[in-house]
Coordinates of C-alpha atoms in Angstrom, one line a residue:
Chain O
G1 CA -8.2 -39.2 -1.5
Q2 CA -5.7 -37.9 -3.5
Q3 CA -3.0 -40.4 -4.7
L4 CA 0.8 -39.2 -5.5
N5 CA 2.8 -41.9 -7.6
Q6 CA 6.1 -42.1 -6.8
S7 CA 8.4 -43.7 -9.3
P8 CA 11.0 -45.2 -9.0
Q9 CA 10.4 -47.4 -5.8
S10 CA 13.9 -48.3 -5.7
M11 CA 17.4 -47.6 -7.0
F12 CA 20.5 -49.2 -6.7
I13 CA 23.1 -47.0 -7.9
Q14 CA 26.9 -46.4 -8.2
E15 CA 28.6 -43.9 -5.7
G16 CA 29.3 -40.6 -8.1
E17 CA 26.2 -41.2 -10.3
D18 CA 23.4 -39.0 -10.9
V19 CA 20.0 -39.8 -9.7
S20 CA 16.7 -38.9 -10.5
M21 CA 13.0 -39.5 -9.3
N22 CA 9.7 -38.0 -9.4
C23 CA 6.1 -37.9 -8.6
T24 CA 2.8 -37.5 -10.3
S25 CA -0.9 -37.1 -9.5
S26 CA -4.1 -37.0 -10.7
S27 CA -4.5 -34.0 -8.5
I28 CA -3.1 -30.4 -8.4
F29 CA -1.2 -29.4 -5.6
N30 CA -0.1 -26.0 -4.3
T31 CA 3.2 -26.9 -2.7
W32 CA 5.4 -29.6 -3.7
L33 CA 7.7 -31.1 -1.0
W34 CA 10.8 -33.7 -0.9
Y35 CA 11.6 -35.0 2.4
K36 CA 14.3 -37.7 3.0
Q37 CA 13.7 -40.2 5.9
D38 CA 16.7 -42.6 7.2
P39 CA 16.2 -45.5 9.5
G40 CA 14.2 -44.7 12.8
E41 CA 14.1 -41.3 12.2
G42 CA 10.8 -39.4 11.2
P43 CA 11.0 -37.4 7.7
V44 CA 13.4 -34.4 7.1
L45 CA 12.5 -31.6 4.6
L46 CA 15.2 -31.1 1.8
I47 CA 13.3 -28.9 -0.9
A48 CA 9.9 -26.8 -0.9
L49 CA 8.3 -25.6 -3.9
Y50 CA 5.8 -22.9 -4.1
K51 CA 5.3 -21.8 -7.6
A52 CA 4.5 -23.9 -11.1
G53 CA 7.5 -24.3 -13.4
E54 CA 10.0 -23.3 -9.9
L55 CA 13.1 -25.1 -10.1
T56 CA 15.1 -25.6 -6.8
S57 CA 18.4 -25.9 -5.5
N58 CA 19.8 -27.3 -2.6
G59 CA 23.4 -28.2 -2.8
R60 CA 23.4 -31.4 -4.8
L61 CA 19.9 -31.7 -5.0
T62 CA 17.3 -30.1 -7.6
A63 CA 13.9 -30.4 -7.2
Q64 CA 11.1 -29.0 -9.9
F65 CA 7.0 -28.5 -9.5
G66 CA 6.0 -29.0 -12.2
I67 CA 3.9 -26.5 -15.2
T68 CA 0.9 -28.8 -14.8
R69 CA 1.1 -29.0 -10.8
K70 CA 0.4 -32.5 -11.1
D71 CA 4.1 -33.7 -11.1
S72 CA 7.5 -32.8 -9.3
F73 CA 10.8 -34.4 -10.0
L74 CA 13.8 -34.9 -7.6
N75 CA 17.5 -35.1 -8.9
I76 CA 20.7 -35.8 -6.9
S77 CA 23.6 -35.2 -8.4
A78 CA 27.2 -37.1 -7.5
S79 CA 25.6 -39.5 -5.1
I80 CA 27.5 -40.2 -2.0
P81 CA 27.5 -43.0 0.6
S82 CA 25.2 -40.8 2.8
D83 CA 22.4 -40.4 0.0
V84 CA 21.0 -43.5 0.9
G85 CA 17.5 -43.1 2.6
I86 CA 14.2 -43.4 1.8
Y87 CA 13.0 -40.3 -0.3
F88 CA 9.2 -39.1 -0.4
C89 CA 7.0 -36.3 -2.6
A90 CA 4.5 -35.0 -0.5
G91 CA 1.9 -32.3 -1.6
Q92 CA -0.2 -29.9 0.3
L93 CA -3.8 -28.6 -1.7
E94 CA -4.4 -25.0 -1.4
A95 CA -7.0 -25.5 0.7
G96 CA -6.2 -27.2 3.7
N97 CA -2.6 -28.1 5.5
M98 CA -2.6 -31.5 5.2
L99 CA -0.1 -33.6 3.3
T100 CA 0.0 -36.4 0.8
F101 CA 3.0 -38.3 0.8
G102 CA 4.2 -40.2 -2.2
G103 CA 4.9 -44.4 -1.5
G104 CA 9.1 -43.2 -1.2
T105 CA 11.9 -43.9 -3.2
R106 CA 14.4 -46.1 -1.6
L107 CA 17.8 -45.5 -2.7
M108 CA 20.8 -47.7 -2.0
V109 CA 24.1 -46.3 -3.3
K110 CA 27.3 -48.7 -3.5
P111 CA 30.8 -47.4 -2.4
Chain H
E1 CA 18.2 -26.0 16.0
P2 CA 14.7 -26.2 17.7
E3 CA 13.2 -29.8 16.6
V4 CA 9.9 -31.8 17.3
T5 CA 10.5 -34.5 20.1
Q6 CA 8.3 -37.3 21.0
T7 CA 8.0 -39.7 23.4
P8 CA 8.4 -42.6 24.1
S9 CA 10.9 -43.5 21.4
H10 CA 8.9 -47.3 21.5
Q11 CA 5.6 -48.0 23.0
V12 CA 4.4 -52.1 23.7
T13 CA 1.0 -52.6 24.6
Q14 CA -1.6 -54.9 24.7
M15 CA -4.4 -55.2 21.9
G16 CA -7.4 -53.1 23.2
Q17 CA -5.3 -51.3 26.0
E18 CA -5.3 -47.4 25.9
V19 CA -1.9 -45.5 25.0
I20 CA -1.1 -42.0 24.8
L21 CA 1.9 -40.5 22.8
R22 CA 3.5 -37.4 23.7
C23 CA 4.8 -34.8 21.3
V24 CA 6.7 -31.3 22.2
P25 CA 6.1 -29.1 19.3
I26 CA 8.6 -26.6 18.0
S27 CA 8.0 -23.3 20.6
N28 CA 6.6 -20.6 18.5
H29 CA 4.8 -23.1 16.5
L30 CA 1.3 -22.7 16.0
Y31 CA -0.1 -25.3 14.2
F32 CA 0.2 -29.2 15.3
Y33 CA -0.3 -32.3 13.2
W34 CA 0.0 -36.5 13.7
Y35 CA 1.2 -38.7 10.8
R36 CA 1.4 -42.5 11.0
Q37 CA 3.4 -44.7 8.9
I38 CA 2.6 -48.5 8.5
L39 CA 6.1 -50.1 8.2
G40 CA 7.2 -50.2 4.4
Q41 CA 4.3 -48.0 3.4
K42 CA 3.7 -44.4 3.3
V43 CA 2.8 -41.4 5.3
E44 CA -0.6 -40.7 6.1
F45 CA -2.2 -38.1 7.5
L46 CA -4.2 -38.5 10.7
V47 CA -5.1 -34.5 12.2
S48 CA -4.1 -31.2 12.3
F49 CA -4.5 -28.7 15.1
Y50 CA -4.7 -25.2 15.7
N51 CA -6.3 -22.8 18.4
N52 CA -7.1 -25.9 20.7
E53 CA -9.3 -27.6 18.2
I54 CA -9.3 -30.1 15.4
S55 CA -8.9 -28.0 11.7
E56 CA -8.4 -31.2 9.4
K57 CA -8.7 -34.7 9.8
S58 CA -8.4 -38.0 7.8
E59 CA -10.8 -41.3 7.7
I60 CA -8.3 -43.4 9.5
F61 CA -8.9 -40.8 12.7
D62 CA -12.1 -42.5 13.8
D63 CA -13.9 -42.1 17.2
Q64 CA -10.9 -44.4 18.9
F65 CA -8.4 -41.2 18.4
S66 CA -8.3 -38.0 19.9
V67 CA -5.8 -35.2 20.6
E68 CA -5.3 -32.9 23.2
R69 CA -3.0 -29.9 23.9
P70 CA -3.3 -30.4 27.9
D71 CA -0.7 -27.4 28.3
G72 CA 1.8 -24.6 26.8
S73 CA 4.0 -27.1 25.5
N74 CA 2.7 -30.9 25.1
F75 CA 0.4 -32.5 22.3
T76 CA -0.9 -35.8 22.7
L77 CA -2.4 -38.7 20.3
K78 CA -4.3 -41.1 22.6
I79 CA -5.7 -44.2 21.2
R80 CA -8.7 -45.3 23.2
S81 CA -8.6 -48.9 22.7
T82 CA -5.8 -50.4 20.6
K83 CA -6.0 -52.5 17.6
L84 CA -3.6 -55.0 16.4
E85 CA -3.7 -52.4 12.6
D86 CA -3.1 -49.5 14.9
S87 CA 0.8 -51.1 14.8
A88 CA 2.9 -48.2 13.1
M89 CA 5.5 -45.3 13.4
Y90 CA 3.6 -42.4 14.8
F91 CA 5.2 -39.0 13.9
C92 CA 3.9 -35.3 15.3
A93 CA 5.1 -32.5 13.2
S94 CA 4.8 -28.4 13.5
S95 CA 4.5 -25.7 11.8
V96 CA 4.4 -22.0 12.4
R97 CA 1.7 -20.9 10.2
L98 CA -0.7 -22.5 8.4
K99 CA 0.8 -23.6 4.4
N100 CA 4.7 -23.2 6.6
I101 CA 6.7 -25.7 6.8
Q102 CA 5.7 -28.9 8.3
Y103 CA 9.1 -30.1 10.8
F104 CA 8.8 -33.8 11.8
G105 CA 9.7 -35.7 14.9
A106 CA 11.8 -38.9 15.2
G107 CA 8.5 -40.9 15.8
T108 CA 7.1 -43.4 18.2
R109 CA 7.4 -47.0 17.0
L110 CA 3.5 -48.6 18.6
S111 CA 3.6 -52.2 19.1
V112 CA 0.5 -53.4 19.5
L113 CA 0.5 -57.3 21.0

C-alpha cells in the first residue's frame, strides 16, 4: 500500500521558534491533510489542501501541497506551549476515500 | 459544534471475546469510517461505509471484523474474537460526502488481555 514518510519524528523547540515538518510519498495524492492529535484524543484537522502548488494558512499555520503531488509541508510560526502534540500528515488518492497517514511528528515546546 | 462521539472510551476484554465499539457520526454525514492506532504508531485505515455497505476496506479488516449501521444514528465496529494484537485506539470518523473532510471521534481504547 501507499506509504507516507513524515519527518522529523520529533522536535523539541523553544517557545517562539518557528517549526517546519514535511511528508513525502512515492505515490501521487489528490488531497493532503494535516491533523493534530493531543494525548487521548482523536486527530483534529488543521489544514486541507486540494490542488498541487496550493499554499494555505490557518492562523500561525501554513501548509503547501507540493507541485509533484507527492509531498507537503507544514510550518508553524512563533510556537506557543499549546502547540505541543503530534502532527500527522494524511493523503487521499483520487480513487477512494481512505486516508493514508504519516508516522507523525511529536512537537515539544519549552516555555 | 457537531462532533463524532464514541463509546466506551476504554474497553477491556479477554482474548477470544467479542467486542462492539460504538460511534455516533455527525448527523448530516453520509460516509463513515473506522481507523485504528496501535500505541506509538500511525493511524491506519480499516473500513469505509456508505449507503449501508462497505465501500473500501484494508488488509487489516479481515473476517474477524464487521461494521453495521443498526439504526439512523449509530455506526458500530464488531471484532468477533479478539486477539492480543487487536489492542489499539479505534477511531470513528465521518464525512458529508465522498472526498469531503473526515472528522474524527476521540476514540475507544481497546485493551485485550
